[in-house]
Amino acid sequence: MRDLIAPIALHAAHYAVLLVAWWVLGRGALNGQMDTGWLAAWALLLLTAVPLHLFAVRAQGRFTVGAGALLKRRLLHGTLRLNSEEIRHQGIGHWLGRVIESSAIESLALNGGFQALVAMIELALAMWVLGAGSAGFQLAMLLVGYVGLTLIVVWRYYRRRFEWTEMRMTMAGDLIERMVGHRTRLAQEPPERWHDGEDQVIERYLARSLKLDRADLWQSLLPRGWLALGLCGLALSFVAGSPTSAAMAVAIGGLLLGFRGLQHLVASLSSLLGASIAWSEIRDVFNAAARPQTHGLPEFAARHRLQPAMAAPVVIEAHDLTFRYRERARAVLRGCTLQIRAGDRVLLEASSGGGKSTLASLLTGLREPESGLMLAGGLDRRTIGAQGWRRRVVSAPQFHENHVMTATFAFNLLMGRSWPPSPDDFREAEEVCRSLGLGDLLDKMPSGLLQMVGETGWQLSHGERSRLYMARALLQGADLTILDESFGALDPETLDECLHCAMMRAPTLMVIAHP
């Protein structure tokens, strides 16, 4: 709260000092008393305004940086709270657009908010100054009415900008999806169809851009219109009566202060309305951070962790599970019941679309069943907590749902454990990699485990990625490890090597494969 109050108070003090400085100068000039004392007082007040302005900008910057950091943390927290179905139904382009809009809302909202506060201070001072000048009440009411007209014009600009932003987001998403699928398009799509529909989209975007530019033009003319209207009103008061030169000077000063206030008002409202448009894109992610999460009773769950001395305890069991995707009326799983004990080696086979991966996502806690009961070590999810459940059951998802991060090979291996890793973690990671047949890869990479991989790093083959995903799951040391179609890209010899490694390192193992 102090970081917010400080810039507001400093801005108010800055404008108060400027107002007093020009009052001193005007009084001395109009009274014919421009001696050294008046000039010294005016210069001293102006010098006082300089550090006040610097301190105000510094306090505003400090608040902006702090608020921006809080917003980014909240959005990251909300992103991690989204479930897989919410992410699955939105493309990469849409999510990149959200990232762009999150940066926009940070700059637009914070800067626009401070500009709005400055505009309110300036307009309030302008009405007070106008009230003290020639035709004071009439000019002050004229300023109030002109502010209302400004709000109407800015609202029209908001509607045009909303339509333009919607079109821009659609184009950006489509472009990114085309870039992601560029290799597929090169191989499958005829060259003459690569740009189908682009002209129509660009034409619609251009039409909305022209409407936005016209609205922006009218908006930019508003402060200048106030000067013209105010001078006309001042001229009428001059013709109707015989105001003093002091009253005329005060009125002109009020007009100029109102002009500056309207400039800041238009700029701040444009920023705030732009922020509200960006907010509509990130609102769901922001609100997701407040979703309740099952923390469970970690101390109680830790005391009831599976013990090696126990004779084949039940690692996980499910009773009458039912699950359906929200866009489907038919349940993917219905009445599913299973029990897996410590040391079991389970092979799950079914045809495509049979629910194998769905069952794996339920067992690992990535999805929640529509009905039924699941227990891990005899404890339900509420007792263990969401994080505790995922520590007990881990999986290597299918290739299209798994990713190689643009980071070191070691980070991609050990991201499921504590970071930074210890020397023992590095040794275990290398041992697992060599057991999975990745020894030649480690020897080829100049930096070994510290080699950068990913889109901009060392390029891994399909089979190398599959083994990286397996190593990532095995290194987490969970009670149950699920490998979802992890062996499809491997030759028979490498498959046997990897299967042997998984069976040796996983206390309990489930392998999902096609028949």
Short mmCIF file of C-alpha atoms in Angstrom, two decimals:
data_model
loop_
_atom_site.label_atom_id
_atom_site.label_comp_id
_atom_site.label_asym_id
_atom_site.label_seq_id
_atom_site.Cartn_x
_atom_site.Cartn_y
_atom_site.Cartn_z
CA MET A 1 0.00 0.00 0.00
CA ARG A 2 2.87 2.38 0.78
CA ASP A 3 4.34 1.81 -2.70
CA LEU A 4 0.99 2.85 -4.20
CA ILE A 5 0.42 5.91 -2.00
CA ALA A 6 3.95 7.30 -2.48
CA PRO A 7 3.75 8.03 -6.25
CA ILE A 8 0.23 9.47 -5.90
CA ALA A 9 1.30 11.83 -3.12
CA LEU A 10 4.47 12.85 -4.97
CA HIS A 11 2.57 13.58 -8.20
CA ALA A 12 0.07 15.70 -6.26
CA ALA A 13 2.87 17.60 -4.52
CA HIS A 14 4.64 18.15 -7.86
CA TYR A 15 1.57 19.73 -9.46
CA ALA A 16 0.84 21.79 -6.36
CA VAL A 17 4.36 23.26 -6.44
CA LEU A 18 4.06 24.02 -10.17
CA LEU A 19 0.71 25.70 -9.62
CA VAL A 20 2.10 27.88 -6.83
CA ALA A 21 5.16 28.74 -8.94
CA TRP A 22 3.08 30.02 -11.84
CA TRP A 23 0.75 31.82 -9.42
CA VAL A 24 3.76 33.65 -7.98
CA LEU A 25 5.00 34.57 -11.47
CA GLY A 26 1.57 35.67 -12.66
CA ARG A 27 0.86 37.75 -9.59
CA GLY A 28 4.17 39.53 -9.82
CA ALA A 29 3.77 40.20 -13.55
CA LEU A 30 0.18 41.43 -13.34
CA ASN A 31 0.87 43.68 -10.34
CA GLY A 32 4.02 45.12 -11.87
CA GLN A 33 6.16 43.87 -8.99
CA MET A 34 8.67 41.66 -10.82
CA ASP A 35 11.54 42.36 -8.48
CA THR A 36 14.37 40.01 -7.57
CA GLY A 37 12.45 38.49 -4.66
CA TRP A 38 9.51 37.35 -6.81
CA LEU A 39 11.82 35.89 -9.44
CA ALA A 40 13.87 34.10 -6.78
CA ALA A 41 10.72 32.61 -5.26
CA TRP A 42 9.53 31.46 -8.70
CA ALA A 43 12.91 29.89 -9.52
CA LEU A 44 13.08 28.19 -6.12
CA LEU A 45 9.64 26.64 -6.60
CA LEU A 46 10.59 25.37 -10.07
CA LEU A 47 13.78 23.85 -8.68
CA THR A 48 11.73 22.18 -5.95
CA ALA A 49 9.45 20.65 -8.59
CA VAL A 50 12.38 18.89 -10.31
CA PRO A 51 13.29 16.46 -7.48
CA LEU A 52 9.60 15.94 -6.71
CA HIS A 53 9.05 14.84 -10.31
CA LEU A 54 12.10 12.55 -10.18
CA PHE A 55 10.98 10.97 -6.92
CA ALA A 56 7.45 10.52 -8.31
CA VAL A 57 8.73 8.75 -11.43
CA ARG A 58 11.03 6.57 -9.34
CA ALA A 59 8.22 5.60 -6.95
CA GLN A 60 5.93 4.91 -9.90
CA GLY A 61 8.57 2.69 -11.52
CA ARG A 62 9.13 0.78 -8.29
CA PHE A 63 5.41 0.12 -7.93
CA THR A 64 5.10 -0.87 -11.60
CA VAL A 65 7.95 -3.38 -11.39
CA GLY A 66 6.61 -4.90 -8.16
CA ALA A 67 3.04 -5.14 -9.43
CA GLY A 68 4.24 -6.63 -12.73
CA ALA A 69 6.21 -9.31 -10.88
CA LEU A 70 3.16 -10.19 -8.78
CA LEU A 71 1.03 -10.44 -11.91
CA LYS A 72 3.52 -12.77 -13.62
CA ARG A 73 3.71 -15.00 -10.53
CA ARG A 74 -0.06 -15.14 -10.34
CA LEU A 75 -0.38 -16.05 -14.01
CA LEU A 76 2.31 -18.73 -13.72
CA HIS A 77 0.57 -20.13 -10.65
CA GLY A 78 -2.75 -20.09 -12.50
CA THR A 79 -1.25 -21.82 -15.53
CA LEU A 80 -0.01 -24.65 -13.33
CA ARG A 81 -3.53 -25.00 -11.88
CA LEU A 82 -5.19 -25.49 -15.28
CA ASN A 83 -6.17 -29.04 -16.02
CA SER A 84 -5.07 -30.85 -19.13
CA GLU A 85 -8.45 -30.59 -20.85
CA GLU A 86 -8.45 -26.78 -20.67
CA ILE A 87 -5.03 -26.66 -22.30
CA ARG A 88 -5.68 -29.40 -24.86
CA HIS A 89 -8.55 -27.60 -26.58
CA GLN A 90 -6.58 -24.41 -27.24
CA GLY A 91 -3.80 -24.26 -29.79
CA ILE A 92 -0.24 -23.03 -29.45
CA GLY A 93 -1.14 -19.81 -31.24
CA HIS A 94 -3.87 -19.02 -28.73
CA TRP A 95 -1.52 -19.57 -25.79
CA LEU A 96 1.21 -17.44 -27.36
CA GLY A 97 -1.39 -14.73 -27.84
CA ARG A 98 -2.19 -14.95 -24.15
CA VAL A 99 1.48 -14.51 -23.29
CA ILE A 100 1.62 -11.41 -25.49
CA GLU A 101 -1.53 -10.01 -23.91
CA SER A 102 -0.17 -10.63 -20.41
CA SER A 103 2.77 -8.36 -21.24
CA ALA A 104 0.36 -5.80 -22.66
CA ILE A 105 -1.84 -5.73 -19.58
CA GLU A 106 1.18 -5.22 -17.35
CA SER A 107 2.33 -2.10 -19.19
CA LEU A 108 -1.08 -0.74 -20.22
CA ALA A 109 -2.88 -1.17 -16.90
CA LEU A 110 -0.13 0.12 -14.62
CA ASN A 111 0.96 3.04 -16.79
CA GLY A 112 -2.62 3.85 -17.72
CA GLY A 113 -3.66 3.79 -14.07
CA PHE A 114 -1.02 6.31 -13.06
CA GLN A 115 -1.82 8.49 -16.06
CA ALA A 116 -5.48 8.44 -15.05
CA LEU A 117 -4.57 9.61 -11.54
CA VAL A 118 -2.44 12.40 -12.97
CA ALA A 119 -5.29 13.38 -15.33
CA MET A 120 -7.76 13.54 -12.43
CA ILE A 121 -5.41 15.79 -10.48
CA GLU A 122 -4.86 18.06 -13.48
CA LEU A 123 -8.55 18.29 -14.38
CA ALA A 124 -9.52 19.04 -10.79
CA LEU A 125 -6.91 21.80 -10.64
CA ALA A 126 -8.06 23.08 -14.06
CA MET A 127 -11.67 23.42 -12.88
CA TRP A 128 -10.52 25.20 -9.73
CA VAL A 129 -8.36 27.61 -11.74
CA LEU A 130 -11.11 28.20 -14.31
CA GLY A 131 -13.54 28.95 -11.52
CA ALA A 132 -11.22 31.70 -10.30
CA GLY A 133 -10.84 33.32 -13.73
CA SER A 134 -13.03 35.15 -16.20
CA ALA A 135 -16.42 33.47 -16.85
CA GLY A 136 -15.29 30.97 -14.25
CA PHE A 137 -18.48 28.97 -13.62
CA GLN A 138 -19.38 28.72 -17.30
CA LEU A 139 -15.91 27.57 -18.35
CA ALA A 140 -15.71 25.07 -15.49
CA MET A 141 -19.07 23.55 -16.50
CA LEU A 142 -17.94 23.57 -20.12
CA LEU A 143 -14.91 21.50 -19.09
CA VAL A 144 -17.16 19.03 -17.25
CA GLY A 145 -19.33 18.62 -20.34
CA TYR A 146 -16.28 18.22 -22.56
CA VAL A 147 -14.96 15.46 -20.31
CA GLY A 148 -18.29 13.66 -20.83
CA LEU A 149 -17.92 14.02 -24.61
CA THR A 150 -14.39 12.64 -24.31
CA LEU A 151 -15.68 9.55 -22.52
CA ILE A 152 -18.20 8.91 -25.33
CA VAL A 153 -15.55 9.21 -28.05
CA VAL A 154 -13.12 6.98 -26.11
CA TRP A 155 -15.85 4.33 -25.69
CA ARG A 156 -16.32 4.33 -29.46
CA TYR A 157 -12.56 3.85 -29.82
CA TYR A 158 -12.74 0.93 -27.36
CA ARG A 159 -15.31 -0.90 -29.50
CA ARG A 160 -13.17 -0.48 -32.61
CA ARG A 161 -10.06 -1.62 -30.77
CA PHE A 162 -11.83 -4.69 -29.38
CA GLU A 163 -12.85 -5.77 -32.89
CA TRP A 164 -9.33 -5.12 -34.19
CA THR A 165 -7.68 -7.06 -31.35
CA GLU A 166 -10.00 -10.00 -31.89
CA MET A 167 -9.03 -10.11 -35.55
CA ARG A 168 -5.34 -9.71 -34.73
CA MET A 169 -5.43 -12.59 -32.24
CA THR A 170 -7.14 -14.80 -34.80
CA MET A 171 -4.52 -14.00 -37.43
CA ALA A 172 -1.66 -14.54 -34.98
CA GLY A 173 -3.03 -17.90 -33.89
CA ASP A 174 -3.53 -19.03 -37.47
CA LEU A 175 -0.01 -17.92 -38.45
CA ILE A 176 1.60 -19.77 -35.55
CA GLU A 177 -0.37 -22.94 -36.25
CA ARG A 178 0.80 -22.77 -39.87
CA MET A 179 4.40 -22.30 -38.72
CA VAL A 180 4.18 -25.26 -36.34
CA GLY A 181 2.75 -27.43 -39.11
CA HIS A 182 5.10 -26.10 -41.78
CA ARG A 183 6.87 -29.41 -42.37
CA THR A 184 3.58 -31.25 -42.72
CA ARG A 185 2.29 -28.65 -45.16
CA LEU A 186 5.45 -28.93 -47.25
CA ALA A 187 5.02 -32.68 -47.47
CA GLN A 188 1.23 -32.97 -47.83
CA GLU A 189 -0.36 -29.72 -49.03
CA PRO A 190 -0.15 -28.68 -52.70
CA PRO A 191 1.89 -25.46 -53.12
CA GLU A 192 -0.97 -23.72 -54.92
CA ARG A 193 -3.11 -24.04 -51.76
CA TRP A 194 -0.56 -22.73 -49.25
CA HIS A 195 -2.07 -19.24 -49.21
CA ASP A 196 -5.77 -20.07 -49.60
CA GLY A 197 -7.95 -17.67 -47.64
CA GLU A 198 -5.12 -15.33 -46.65
CA ASP A 199 -6.29 -12.44 -48.85
CA GLN A 200 -9.78 -12.48 -47.35
CA VAL A 201 -8.41 -12.49 -43.80
CA ILE A 202 -6.00 -9.64 -44.53
CA GLU A 203 -8.80 -7.65 -46.17
CA ARG A 204 -11.00 -7.99 -43.07
CA TYR A 205 -8.06 -7.02 -40.87
CA LEU A 206 -7.37 -3.95 -43.02
CA ALA A 207 -11.01 -2.85 -42.81
CA ARG A 208 -10.97 -3.06 -39.02
CA SER A 209 -7.63 -1.27 -38.90
CA LEU A 210 -9.07 1.63 -40.91
CA LYS A 211 -12.00 1.93 -38.50
CA LEU A 212 -9.59 1.89 -35.56
CA ASP A 213 -7.41 4.58 -37.15
CA ARG A 214 -10.43 6.86 -37.67
CA ALA A 215 -11.50 6.42 -34.07
CA ASP A 216 -7.94 7.10 -32.92
CA LEU A 217 -7.84 10.27 -35.03
CA TRP A 218 -11.03 11.63 -33.44
CA GLN A 219 -9.65 10.74 -30.05
CA SER A 220 -6.37 12.59 -30.65
CA LEU A 221 -8.27 15.75 -31.69
CA LEU A 222 -10.19 15.95 -28.42
CA PRO A 223 -7.64 17.98 -26.38
CA ARG A 224 -7.15 20.46 -29.25
CA GLY A 225 -10.89 20.79 -29.59
CA TRP A 226 -11.07 21.82 -25.95
CA LEU A 227 -8.58 24.64 -26.55
CA ALA A 228 -10.62 25.97 -29.48
CA LEU A 229 -13.91 25.69 -27.59
CA GLY A 230 -12.46 27.23 -24.43
CA LEU A 231 -10.99 30.18 -26.31
CA CYS A 232 -14.36 30.78 -27.97
CA GLY A 233 -16.05 30.81 -24.58
CA LEU A 234 -13.40 33.14 -23.22
CA ALA A 235 -13.84 35.46 -26.21
CA LEU A 236 -17.60 35.61 -25.62
CA SER A 237 -17.05 36.55 -21.98
CA PHE A 238 -14.61 39.26 -23.10
CA VAL A 239 -17.14 40.70 -25.55
CA ALA A 240 -20.01 40.50 -23.06
CA GLY A 241 -18.13 42.28 -20.25
CA SER A 242 -14.86 43.87 -19.33
CA PRO A 243 -12.88 41.28 -17.37
CA THR A 244 -9.60 42.28 -15.81
CA SER A 245 -6.31 41.19 -17.31
CA ALA A 246 -5.63 39.09 -14.21
CA ALA A 247 -8.92 37.19 -14.61
CA MET A 248 -8.19 36.60 -18.30
CA ALA A 249 -4.70 35.33 -17.51
CA VAL A 250 -6.07 32.95 -14.88
CA ALA A 251 -8.70 31.66 -17.33
CA ILE A 252 -6.06 31.06 -20.03
CA GLY A 253 -3.96 29.18 -17.49
CA GLY A 254 -6.98 27.04 -16.64
CA LEU A 255 -7.56 26.29 -20.33
CA LEU A 256 -3.96 25.15 -20.74
CA LEU A 257 -4.13 23.03 -17.61
CA GLY A 258 -7.38 21.47 -18.87
CA PHE A 259 -5.70 20.79 -22.23
CA ARG A 260 -2.90 18.92 -20.47
CA GLY A 261 -5.37 17.04 -18.30
CA LEU A 262 -7.42 15.96 -21.32
CA GLN A 263 -4.28 14.74 -23.05
CA HIS A 264 -3.45 12.54 -20.08
CA LEU A 265 -7.08 11.44 -19.75
CA VAL A 266 -7.30 10.28 -23.37
CA ALA A 267 -3.96 8.47 -23.16
CA SER A 268 -4.82 6.82 -19.84
CA LEU A 269 -8.27 5.68 -20.95
CA SER A 270 -6.82 4.24 -24.15
CA SER A 271 -4.29 2.26 -22.09
CA LEU A 272 -6.87 1.11 -19.54
CA LEU A 273 -9.33 0.03 -22.22
CA GLY A 274 -6.54 -1.81 -24.01
CA ALA A 275 -5.71 -3.50 -20.71
CA SER A 276 -9.35 -4.54 -20.28
CA ILE A 277 -9.26 -6.17 -23.73
CA ALA A 278 -6.07 -7.99 -22.78
CA TRP A 279 -7.66 -8.96 -19.45
CA SER A 280 -10.42 -10.83 -21.27
CA GLU A 281 -7.71 -13.14 -22.68
CA ILE A 282 -5.90 -13.89 -19.43
CA ARG A 283 -8.81 -13.72 -16.97
CA ASP A 284 -9.29 -17.49 -16.88
CA VAL A 285 -5.61 -18.09 -16.14
CA PHE A 286 -5.57 -15.38 -13.47
CA ASN A 287 -8.66 -16.79 -11.74
CA ALA A 288 -7.32 -20.35 -11.95
CA ALA A 289 -4.69 -19.44 -9.36
CA ALA A 290 -7.47 -19.18 -6.76
CA ARG A 291 -8.79 -22.67 -7.38
CA PRO A 292 -8.71 -24.85 -4.28
CA GLN A 293 -6.08 -27.54 -4.43
CA THR A 294 -6.00 -30.75 -2.48
CA HIS A 295 -2.98 -30.44 -0.21
CA GLY A 296 -3.84 -33.52 1.82
CA LEU A 297 -2.11 -34.55 5.02
CA PRO A 298 1.53 -34.97 3.92
CA GLU A 299 2.83 -35.97 7.37
CA PHE A 300 0.18 -38.65 7.78
CA ALA A 301 0.71 -39.86 4.20
CA ALA A 302 4.49 -40.03 4.73
CA ARG A 303 4.05 -42.28 7.77
CA HIS A 304 1.96 -44.65 5.67
CA ARG A 305 4.34 -44.85 2.69
CA LEU A 306 4.93 -48.32 1.34
CA GLN A 307 7.61 -50.18 3.26
CA PRO A 308 9.93 -52.67 1.54
CA ALA A 309 9.36 -55.18 4.33
CA MET A 310 5.65 -55.39 3.55
CA ALA A 311 4.65 -58.45 1.57
CA ALA A 312 3.49 -57.17 -1.85
CA PRO A 313 1.39 -54.27 -0.57
CA VAL A 314 -1.19 -52.69 -2.84
CA VAL A 315 0.39 -49.73 -4.64
CA ILE A 316 -2.77 -48.47 -6.29
CA GLU A 317 -6.33 -49.68 -6.63
CA ALA A 318 -9.36 -48.39 -8.47
CA HIS A 319 -13.02 -49.31 -8.06
CA ASP A 320 -15.79 -48.64 -10.59
CA LEU A 321 -14.07 -45.74 -12.33
CA THR A 322 -16.09 -43.78 -14.88
CA PHE A 323 -14.69 -41.03 -17.06
CA ARG A 324 -15.96 -39.15 -20.10
CA TYR A 325 -14.54 -36.23 -22.02
CA ARG A 326 -16.71 -33.15 -21.87
CA GLU A 327 -17.36 -33.07 -25.62
CA ARG A 328 -18.49 -36.72 -25.69
CA ALA A 329 -21.70 -38.21 -24.40
CA ARG A 330 -20.30 -41.73 -24.19
CA ALA A 331 -17.98 -42.62 -21.32
CA VAL A 332 -14.44 -43.67 -22.27
CA LEU A 333 -14.14 -45.73 -19.09
CA ARG A 334 -17.07 -47.28 -17.27
CA GLY A 335 -16.91 -49.55 -14.22
CA CYS A 336 -13.12 -49.88 -14.44
CA THR A 337 -11.64 -51.80 -11.49
CA LEU A 338 -8.02 -52.82 -10.97
CA GLN A 339 -5.44 -53.50 -8.30
CA ILE A 340 -1.67 -53.25 -8.69
CA ARG A 341 0.66 -54.59 -6.02
CA ALA A 342 4.29 -53.75 -5.35
CA GLY A 343 6.59 -55.58 -7.73
CA ASP A 344 3.90 -56.19 -10.36
CA ARG A 345 4.80 -55.92 -14.03
CA VAL A 346 1.61 -55.02 -15.90
CA LEU A 347 1.17 -54.94 -19.68
CA LEU A 348 -1.94 -53.00 -20.74
CA GLU A 349 -3.01 -53.60 -24.34
CA ALA A 350 -6.03 -52.30 -26.22
CA SER A 351 -6.91 -50.92 -29.62
CA SER A 352 -6.55 -47.22 -30.41
CA GLY A 353 -9.16 -45.13 -28.63
CA GLY A 354 -9.79 -47.86 -26.09
CA GLY A 355 -8.98 -45.66 -23.09
CA LYS A 356 -5.44 -46.82 -22.26
CA SER A 357 -3.94 -43.35 -22.00
CA THR A 358 -7.06 -42.05 -20.26
CA LEU A 359 -6.68 -44.70 -17.57
CA ALA A 360 -3.00 -43.78 -17.21
CA SER A 361 -3.90 -40.11 -16.74
CA LEU A 362 -6.40 -41.08 -14.03
CA LEU A 363 -3.86 -43.26 -12.23
CA THR A 364 -1.25 -40.50 -12.29
CA GLY A 365 -3.71 -37.85 -11.07
CA LEU A 366 -3.63 -35.71 -14.21
CA ARG A 367 -7.39 -36.20 -14.53
CA GLU A 368 -10.07 -36.94 -11.98
CA PRO A 369 -12.70 -39.64 -12.56
CA GLU A 370 -16.34 -38.74 -12.93
CA SER A 371 -17.18 -41.37 -10.35
CA GLY A 372 -15.48 -44.22 -8.55
CA LEU A 373 -12.75 -44.57 -5.95
CA MET A 374 -8.95 -44.56 -6.30
CA LEU A 375 -6.49 -45.35 -3.51
CA ALA A 376 -2.70 -45.14 -3.50
CA GLY A 377 -1.18 -47.16 -0.70
CA GLY A 378 -4.62 -47.37 0.89
CA LEU A 379 -5.05 -43.58 1.01
CA ASP A 380 -7.30 -41.45 -1.17
CA ARG A 381 -6.32 -38.29 -3.03
CA ARG A 382 -7.69 -35.96 -0.36
CA THR A 383 -5.42 -37.52 2.23
CA ILE A 384 -2.29 -37.71 0.08
CA GLY A 385 -2.79 -34.42 -1.75
CA ALA A 386 -2.34 -33.73 -5.45
CA GLN A 387 1.44 -33.37 -5.27
CA GLY A 388 1.84 -36.37 -2.99
CA TRP A 389 -0.17 -38.52 -5.41
CA ARG A 390 2.03 -37.54 -8.33
CA ARG A 391 5.13 -38.39 -6.33
CA ARG A 392 3.83 -41.94 -5.85
CA VAL A 393 2.66 -42.50 -9.44
CA VAL A 394 4.56 -41.07 -12.41
CA SER A 395 4.34 -41.69 -16.13
CA ALA A 396 6.11 -41.10 -19.40
CA PRO A 397 3.17 -39.89 -21.54
CA GLN A 398 2.85 -40.50 -25.24
CA PHE A 399 5.31 -38.79 -27.56
CA HIS A 400 2.96 -36.00 -28.66
CA GLU A 401 2.16 -35.11 -25.03
CA ASN A 402 5.77 -35.05 -23.84
CA HIS A 403 8.31 -32.33 -24.49
CA VAL A 404 12.02 -31.63 -24.56
CA MET A 405 12.59 -28.31 -22.85
CA THR A 406 15.10 -25.87 -24.30
CA ALA A 407 17.59 -26.44 -21.49
CA THR A 408 20.41 -28.80 -20.60
CA PHE A 409 20.04 -32.53 -21.08
CA ALA A 410 20.48 -32.90 -17.31
CA PHE A 411 17.57 -30.55 -16.60
CA ASN A 412 15.33 -32.51 -18.94
CA LEU A 413 16.29 -35.69 -17.10
CA LEU A 414 16.06 -34.41 -13.52
CA MET A 415 13.24 -31.86 -13.77
CA GLY A 416 11.04 -34.22 -11.72
CA ARG A 417 13.52 -34.15 -8.84
CA SER A 418 15.01 -31.34 -6.78
CA TRP A 419 16.97 -28.71 -8.68
CA PRO A 420 19.86 -27.91 -8.70
CA PRO A 421 20.96 -31.55 -8.60
CA SER A 422 23.59 -33.05 -6.38
CA PRO A 423 26.62 -34.98 -7.69
CA ASP A 424 24.78 -38.20 -6.83
CA ASP A 425 21.86 -37.09 -9.00
CA PHE A 426 24.22 -36.54 -11.93
CA ARG A 427 25.81 -39.95 -11.45
CA GLU A 428 22.44 -41.70 -11.27
CA ALA A 429 21.17 -39.83 -14.33
CA GLU A 430 24.18 -40.86 -16.39
CA GLU A 431 23.86 -44.45 -15.19
CA VAL A 432 20.20 -44.61 -16.22
CA CYS A 433 20.96 -43.05 -19.61
CA ARG A 434 23.67 -45.58 -20.37
CA SER A 435 21.37 -48.41 -19.25
CA LEU A 436 18.82 -47.14 -21.77
CA GLY A 437 21.37 -47.13 -24.59
CA LEU A 438 22.04 -43.38 -24.56
CA GLY A 439 25.75 -43.78 -23.81
CA ASP A 440 26.78 -43.06 -27.41
CA LEU A 441 24.67 -39.89 -27.37
CA LEU A 442 26.32 -38.67 -24.16
CA ASP A 443 29.75 -39.36 -25.63
CA LYS A 444 28.92 -37.46 -28.84
CA MET A 445 27.56 -34.35 -27.13
CA PRO A 446 30.46 -31.97 -26.35
CA SER A 447 29.07 -31.01 -22.94
CA GLY A 448 27.63 -34.37 -22.00
CA LEU A 449 24.75 -34.03 -19.55
CA LEU A 450 25.15 -30.25 -19.63
CA GLN A 451 24.59 -30.05 -23.40
CA MET A 452 21.75 -27.73 -24.42
CA VAL A 453 18.94 -29.60 -26.17
CA GLY A 454 15.57 -28.60 -27.55
CA GLU A 455 14.44 -26.56 -30.54
CA THR A 456 17.53 -24.35 -30.47
CA GLY A 457 19.96 -26.91 -29.07
CA TRP A 458 21.20 -30.40 -29.88
CA GLN A 459 18.58 -32.13 -31.98
CA LEU A 460 17.47 -35.49 -30.63
CA SER A 461 16.04 -38.26 -32.78
CA HIS A 462 12.63 -39.78 -32.13
CA GLY A 463 14.13 -42.79 -30.38
CA GLU A 464 16.48 -40.64 -28.27
CA ARG A 465 13.56 -38.51 -27.15
CA SER A 466 11.57 -41.60 -26.18
CA ARG A 467 14.43 -42.84 -24.02
CA LEU A 468 14.86 -39.39 -22.49
CA TYR A 469 11.20 -39.48 -21.45
CA MET A 470 11.65 -42.95 -19.95
CA ALA A 471 14.74 -41.85 -18.03
CA ARG A 472 12.89 -38.79 -16.75
CA ALA A 473 10.13 -40.99 -15.31
CA LEU A 474 12.46 -43.64 -13.87
CA LEU A 475 14.64 -41.06 -12.12
CA GLN A 476 11.70 -39.83 -10.06
CA GLY A 477 11.76 -43.03 -8.02
CA ALA A 478 7.99 -43.39 -7.71
CA ASP A 479 6.14 -46.40 -6.34
CA LEU A 480 4.50 -46.97 -9.74
CA THR A 481 5.95 -46.02 -13.14
CA ILE A 482 3.71 -46.00 -16.23
CA LEU A 483 5.29 -46.05 -19.70
CA ASP A 484 2.68 -45.07 -22.28
CA GLU A 485 3.69 -46.40 -25.73
CA SER A 486 7.32 -45.53 -24.97
CA PHE A 487 8.85 -48.36 -27.04
CA GLY A 488 7.19 -47.72 -30.41
CA ALA A 489 10.16 -45.83 -31.90
CA LEU A 490 12.82 -48.36 -30.82
CA ASP A 491 14.40 -51.23 -32.69
CA PRO A 492 14.06 -54.70 -31.08
CA GLU A 493 17.55 -54.72 -29.56
CA THR A 494 17.18 -51.28 -28.00
CA LEU A 495 13.65 -52.17 -26.87
CA ASP A 496 14.94 -55.18 -24.93
CA GLU A 497 17.67 -53.05 -23.38
CA CYS A 498 15.22 -50.34 -22.29
CA LEU A 499 12.64 -52.82 -21.01
CA HIS A 500 15.29 -54.55 -18.92
CA CYS A 501 16.36 -51.19 -17.45
CA ALA A 502 12.77 -50.23 -16.63
CA MET A 503 12.07 -53.58 -14.96
CA MET A 504 15.25 -53.32 -12.89
CA ARG A 505 14.69 -49.72 -11.75
CA ALA A 506 10.93 -49.36 -11.35
CA PRO A 507 9.57 -50.93 -8.14
CA THR A 508 6.25 -51.43 -9.92
CA LEU A 509 5.81 -51.05 -13.67
CA MET A 510 2.92 -50.66 -16.10
CA VAL A 511 3.63 -50.67 -19.83
CA ILE A 512 0.94 -49.50 -22.25
CA ALA A 513 1.21 -50.78 -25.81
CA HIS A 514 -0.82 -51.69 -28.86
CA PRO A 515 -1.67 -55.39 -29.34
#
